[in-house]
Coordinates of N, CA, C and O in Angstrom, one line a residue:
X1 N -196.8 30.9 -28.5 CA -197.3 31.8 -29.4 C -196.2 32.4 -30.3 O -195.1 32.6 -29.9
X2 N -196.7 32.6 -31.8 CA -195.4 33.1 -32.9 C -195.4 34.4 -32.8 O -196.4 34.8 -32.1
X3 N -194.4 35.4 -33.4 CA -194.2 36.5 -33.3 C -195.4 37.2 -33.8 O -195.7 38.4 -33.5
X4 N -196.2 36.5 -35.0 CA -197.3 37.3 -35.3 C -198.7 37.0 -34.7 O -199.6 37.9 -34.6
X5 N -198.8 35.7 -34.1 CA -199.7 36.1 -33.0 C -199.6 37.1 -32.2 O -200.3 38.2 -32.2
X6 N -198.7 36.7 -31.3 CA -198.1 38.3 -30.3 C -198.5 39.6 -31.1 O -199.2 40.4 -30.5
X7 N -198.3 39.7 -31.9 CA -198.0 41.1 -32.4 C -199.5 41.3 -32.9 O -200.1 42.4 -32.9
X8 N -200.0 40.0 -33.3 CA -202.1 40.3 -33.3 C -202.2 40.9 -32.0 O -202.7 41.9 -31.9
X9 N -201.8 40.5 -31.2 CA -202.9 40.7 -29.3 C -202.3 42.1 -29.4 O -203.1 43.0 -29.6
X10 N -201.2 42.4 -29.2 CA -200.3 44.2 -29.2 C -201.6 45.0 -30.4 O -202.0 46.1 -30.0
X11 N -201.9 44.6 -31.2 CA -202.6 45.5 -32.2 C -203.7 45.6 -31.3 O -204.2 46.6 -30.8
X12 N -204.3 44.1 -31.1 CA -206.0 44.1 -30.2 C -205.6 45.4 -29.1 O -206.1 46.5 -29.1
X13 N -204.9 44.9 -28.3 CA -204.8 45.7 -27.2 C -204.4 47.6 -27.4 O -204.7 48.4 -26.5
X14 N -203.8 47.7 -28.6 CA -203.6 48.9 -28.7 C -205.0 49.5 -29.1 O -205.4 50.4 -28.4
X15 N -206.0 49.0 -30.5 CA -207.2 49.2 -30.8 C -208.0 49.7 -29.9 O -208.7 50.7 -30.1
X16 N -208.0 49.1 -28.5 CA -208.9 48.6 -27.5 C -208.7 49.8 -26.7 O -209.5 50.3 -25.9
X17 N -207.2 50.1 -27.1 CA -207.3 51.7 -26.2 C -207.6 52.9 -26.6 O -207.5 54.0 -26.1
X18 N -208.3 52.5 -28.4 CA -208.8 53.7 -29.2 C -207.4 54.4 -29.6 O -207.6 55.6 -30.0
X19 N -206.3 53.9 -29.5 CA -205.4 54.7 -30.5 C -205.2 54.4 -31.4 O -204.0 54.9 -31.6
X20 N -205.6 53.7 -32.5 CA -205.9 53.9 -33.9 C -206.5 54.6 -34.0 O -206.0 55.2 -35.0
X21 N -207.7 55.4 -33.5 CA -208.2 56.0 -34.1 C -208.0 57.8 -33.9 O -207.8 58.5 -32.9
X22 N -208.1 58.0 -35.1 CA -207.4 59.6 -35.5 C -207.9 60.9 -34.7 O -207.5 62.1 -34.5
X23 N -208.7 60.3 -34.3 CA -208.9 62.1 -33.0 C -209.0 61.9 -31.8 O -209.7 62.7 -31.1
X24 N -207.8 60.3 -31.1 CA -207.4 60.3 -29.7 C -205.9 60.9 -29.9 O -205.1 60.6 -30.8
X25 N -205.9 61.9 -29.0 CA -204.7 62.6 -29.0 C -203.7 62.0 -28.0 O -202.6 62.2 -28.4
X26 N -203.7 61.4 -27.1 CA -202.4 59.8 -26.7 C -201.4 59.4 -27.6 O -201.6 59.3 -28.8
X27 N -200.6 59.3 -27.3 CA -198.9 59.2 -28.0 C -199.7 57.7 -28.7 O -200.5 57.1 -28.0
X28 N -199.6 57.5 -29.2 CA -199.8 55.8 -30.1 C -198.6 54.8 -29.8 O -197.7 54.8 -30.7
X29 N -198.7 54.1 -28.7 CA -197.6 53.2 -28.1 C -197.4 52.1 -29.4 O -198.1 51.8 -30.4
X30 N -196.0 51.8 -28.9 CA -194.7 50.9 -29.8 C -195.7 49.6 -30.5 O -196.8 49.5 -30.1
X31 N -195.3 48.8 -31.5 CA -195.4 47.6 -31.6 C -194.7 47.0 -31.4 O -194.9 45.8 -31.7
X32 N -193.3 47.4 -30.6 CA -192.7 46.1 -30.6 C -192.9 45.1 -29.3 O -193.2 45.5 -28.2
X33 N -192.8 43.7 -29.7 CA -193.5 42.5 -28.1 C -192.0 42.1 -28.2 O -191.8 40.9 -28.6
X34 N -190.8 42.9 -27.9 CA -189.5 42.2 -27.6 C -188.6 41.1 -28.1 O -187.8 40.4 -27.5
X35 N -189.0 40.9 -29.5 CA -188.8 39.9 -30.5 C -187.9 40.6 -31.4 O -188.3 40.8 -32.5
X36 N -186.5 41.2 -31.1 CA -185.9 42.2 -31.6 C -185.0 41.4 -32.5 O -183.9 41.1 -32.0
X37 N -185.5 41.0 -34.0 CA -184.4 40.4 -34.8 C -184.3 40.9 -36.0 O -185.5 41.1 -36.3
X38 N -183.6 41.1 -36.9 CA -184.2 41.4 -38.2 C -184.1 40.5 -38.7 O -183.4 39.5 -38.3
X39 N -185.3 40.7 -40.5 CA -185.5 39.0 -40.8 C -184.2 39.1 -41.8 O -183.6 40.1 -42.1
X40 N -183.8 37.4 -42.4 CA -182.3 37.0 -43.4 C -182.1 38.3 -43.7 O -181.1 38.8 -43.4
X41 N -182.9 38.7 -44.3 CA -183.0 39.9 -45.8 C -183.0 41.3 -45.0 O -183.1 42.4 -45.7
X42 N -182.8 41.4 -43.9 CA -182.9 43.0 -43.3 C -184.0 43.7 -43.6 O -184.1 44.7 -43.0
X43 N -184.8 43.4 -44.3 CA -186.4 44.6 -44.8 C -187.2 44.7 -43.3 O -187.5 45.8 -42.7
X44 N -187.3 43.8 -42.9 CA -188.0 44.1 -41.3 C -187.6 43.4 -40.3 O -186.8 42.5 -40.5
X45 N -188.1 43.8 -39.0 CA -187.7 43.2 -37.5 C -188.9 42.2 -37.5 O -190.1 42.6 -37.6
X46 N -188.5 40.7 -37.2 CA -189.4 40.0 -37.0 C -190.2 39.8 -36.1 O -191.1 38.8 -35.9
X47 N -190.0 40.6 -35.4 CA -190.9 40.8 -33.9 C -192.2 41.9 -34.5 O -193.4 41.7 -34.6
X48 N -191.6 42.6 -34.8 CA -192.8 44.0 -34.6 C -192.5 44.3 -36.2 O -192.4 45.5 -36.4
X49 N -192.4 43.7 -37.0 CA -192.2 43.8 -38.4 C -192.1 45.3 -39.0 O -192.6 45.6 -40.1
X50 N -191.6 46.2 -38.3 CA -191.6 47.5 -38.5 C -189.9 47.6 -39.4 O -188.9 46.9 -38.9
X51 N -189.8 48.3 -40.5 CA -188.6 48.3 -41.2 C -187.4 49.1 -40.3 O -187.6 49.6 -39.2
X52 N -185.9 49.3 -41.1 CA -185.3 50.1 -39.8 C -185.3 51.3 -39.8 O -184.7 52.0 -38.9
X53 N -186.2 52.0 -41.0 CA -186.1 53.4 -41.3 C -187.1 53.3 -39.9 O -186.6 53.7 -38.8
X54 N -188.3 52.9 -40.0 CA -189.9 52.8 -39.2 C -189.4 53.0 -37.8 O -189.8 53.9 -37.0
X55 N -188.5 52.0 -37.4 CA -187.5 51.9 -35.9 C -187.0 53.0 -35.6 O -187.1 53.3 -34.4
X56 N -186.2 53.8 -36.6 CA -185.6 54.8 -36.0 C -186.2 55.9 -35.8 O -185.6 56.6 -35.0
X57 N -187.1 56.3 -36.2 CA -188.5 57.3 -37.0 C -189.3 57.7 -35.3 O -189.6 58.8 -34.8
X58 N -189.5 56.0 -34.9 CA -190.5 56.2 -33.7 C -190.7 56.8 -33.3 O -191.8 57.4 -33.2
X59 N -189.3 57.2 -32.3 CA -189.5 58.2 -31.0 C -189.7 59.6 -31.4 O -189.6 60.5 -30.5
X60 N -189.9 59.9 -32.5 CA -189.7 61.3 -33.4 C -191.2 61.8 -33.8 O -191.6 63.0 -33.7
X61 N -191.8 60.7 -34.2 CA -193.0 60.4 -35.1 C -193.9 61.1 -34.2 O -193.8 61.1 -32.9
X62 N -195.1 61.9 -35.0 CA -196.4 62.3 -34.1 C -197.2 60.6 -34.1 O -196.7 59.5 -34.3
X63 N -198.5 61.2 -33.6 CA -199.3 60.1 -33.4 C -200.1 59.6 -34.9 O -200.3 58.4 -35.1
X64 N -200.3 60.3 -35.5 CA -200.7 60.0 -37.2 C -199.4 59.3 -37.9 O -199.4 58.0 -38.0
X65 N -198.4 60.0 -38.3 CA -197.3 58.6 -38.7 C -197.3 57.7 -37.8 O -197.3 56.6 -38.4
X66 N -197.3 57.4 -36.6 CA -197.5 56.0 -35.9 C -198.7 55.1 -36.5 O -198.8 53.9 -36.5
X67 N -199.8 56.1 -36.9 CA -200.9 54.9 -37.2 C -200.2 54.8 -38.4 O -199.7 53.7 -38.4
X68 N -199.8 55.4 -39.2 CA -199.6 55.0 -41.0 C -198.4 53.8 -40.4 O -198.7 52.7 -40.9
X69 N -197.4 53.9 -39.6 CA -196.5 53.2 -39.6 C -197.5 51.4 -39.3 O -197.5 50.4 -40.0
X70 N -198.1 51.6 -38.0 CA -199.0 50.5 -37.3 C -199.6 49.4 -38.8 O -199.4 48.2 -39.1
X71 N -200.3 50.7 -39.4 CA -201.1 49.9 -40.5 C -200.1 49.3 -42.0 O -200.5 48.4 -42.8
X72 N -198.9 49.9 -42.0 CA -197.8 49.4 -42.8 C -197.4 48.2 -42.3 O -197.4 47.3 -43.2
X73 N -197.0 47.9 -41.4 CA -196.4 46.8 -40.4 C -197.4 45.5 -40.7 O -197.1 44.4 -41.2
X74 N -199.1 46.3 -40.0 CA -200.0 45.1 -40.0 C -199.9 44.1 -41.4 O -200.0 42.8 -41.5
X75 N -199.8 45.2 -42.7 CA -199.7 44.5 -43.4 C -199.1 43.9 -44.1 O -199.4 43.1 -45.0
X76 N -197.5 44.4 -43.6 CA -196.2 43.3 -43.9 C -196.6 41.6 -43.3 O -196.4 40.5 -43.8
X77 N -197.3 42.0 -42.0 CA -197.6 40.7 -41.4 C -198.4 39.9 -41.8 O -198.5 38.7 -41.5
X78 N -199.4 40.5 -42.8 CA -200.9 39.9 -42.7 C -201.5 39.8 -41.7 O -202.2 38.9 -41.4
X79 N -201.3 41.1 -40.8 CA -202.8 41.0 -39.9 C -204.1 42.0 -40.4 O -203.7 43.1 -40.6
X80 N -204.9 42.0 -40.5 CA -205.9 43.0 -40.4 C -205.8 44.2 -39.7 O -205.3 44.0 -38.6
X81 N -206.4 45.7 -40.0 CA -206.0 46.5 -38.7 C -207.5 46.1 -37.7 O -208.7 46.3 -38.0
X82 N -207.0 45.7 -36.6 CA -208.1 46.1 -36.0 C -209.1 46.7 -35.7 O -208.6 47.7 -35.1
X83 N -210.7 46.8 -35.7 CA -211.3 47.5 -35.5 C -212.0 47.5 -33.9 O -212.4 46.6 -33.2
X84 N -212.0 49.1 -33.6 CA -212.9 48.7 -32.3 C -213.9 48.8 -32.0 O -214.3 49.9 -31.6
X85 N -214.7 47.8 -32.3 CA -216.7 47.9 -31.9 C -216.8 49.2 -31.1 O -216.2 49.7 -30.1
X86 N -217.8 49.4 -31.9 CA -218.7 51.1 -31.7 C -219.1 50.1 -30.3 O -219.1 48.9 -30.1
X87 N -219.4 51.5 -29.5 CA -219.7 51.3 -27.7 C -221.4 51.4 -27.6 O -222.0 52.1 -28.4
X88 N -222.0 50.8 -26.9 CA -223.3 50.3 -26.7 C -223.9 51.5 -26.1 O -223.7 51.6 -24.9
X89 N -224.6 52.5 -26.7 CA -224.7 53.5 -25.6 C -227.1 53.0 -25.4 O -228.0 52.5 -26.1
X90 N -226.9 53.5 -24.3 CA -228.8 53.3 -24.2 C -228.8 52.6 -23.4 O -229.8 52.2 -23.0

């Protein structure tokens, strides 16, 4: 699997815990899947495609800049942000 696969399943899985979305109050866990490199050009880490300002920011960041950051990243990568299907209630 390439770094941006991985880093698809880390989104799925973060989605899946409903921290994208804006009125779970849960810290909004890392993107990074341990692919700690920056790309030729230094603009991002090719693992978790987060820039180095975004990297140092993290541990600081509420849970709202983490989504802004999440959805910046996804789409350095070209992934989509994940959505999580509405829950089947009845």
């Amino acid at each position: 699997m390439n770094a941006i696969e991985l880093l698809a399943v880390r989104a799925l899985q973060i989605s899946a815990g409903g921290h994208f979305d804006a009125e779970n109050t849960e810290a909004v866990p890392s993107p990074c899947i341990s692919v700690c490199r920056m790309s030729p050009d230094r603009s991002h880490c090719e693992g978790c495609f987060r820039t180095l300002d975004e990297i140092r920011i993290w541990s600081r960041a509420d849970s709202h800049l983490r989504r802004g950051i999440w959805r910046q990243l996804l789409d350095r990568a070209g992934i989509a942000v994940p959505v999580q299907p509405e829950s089947a209630e009845g």
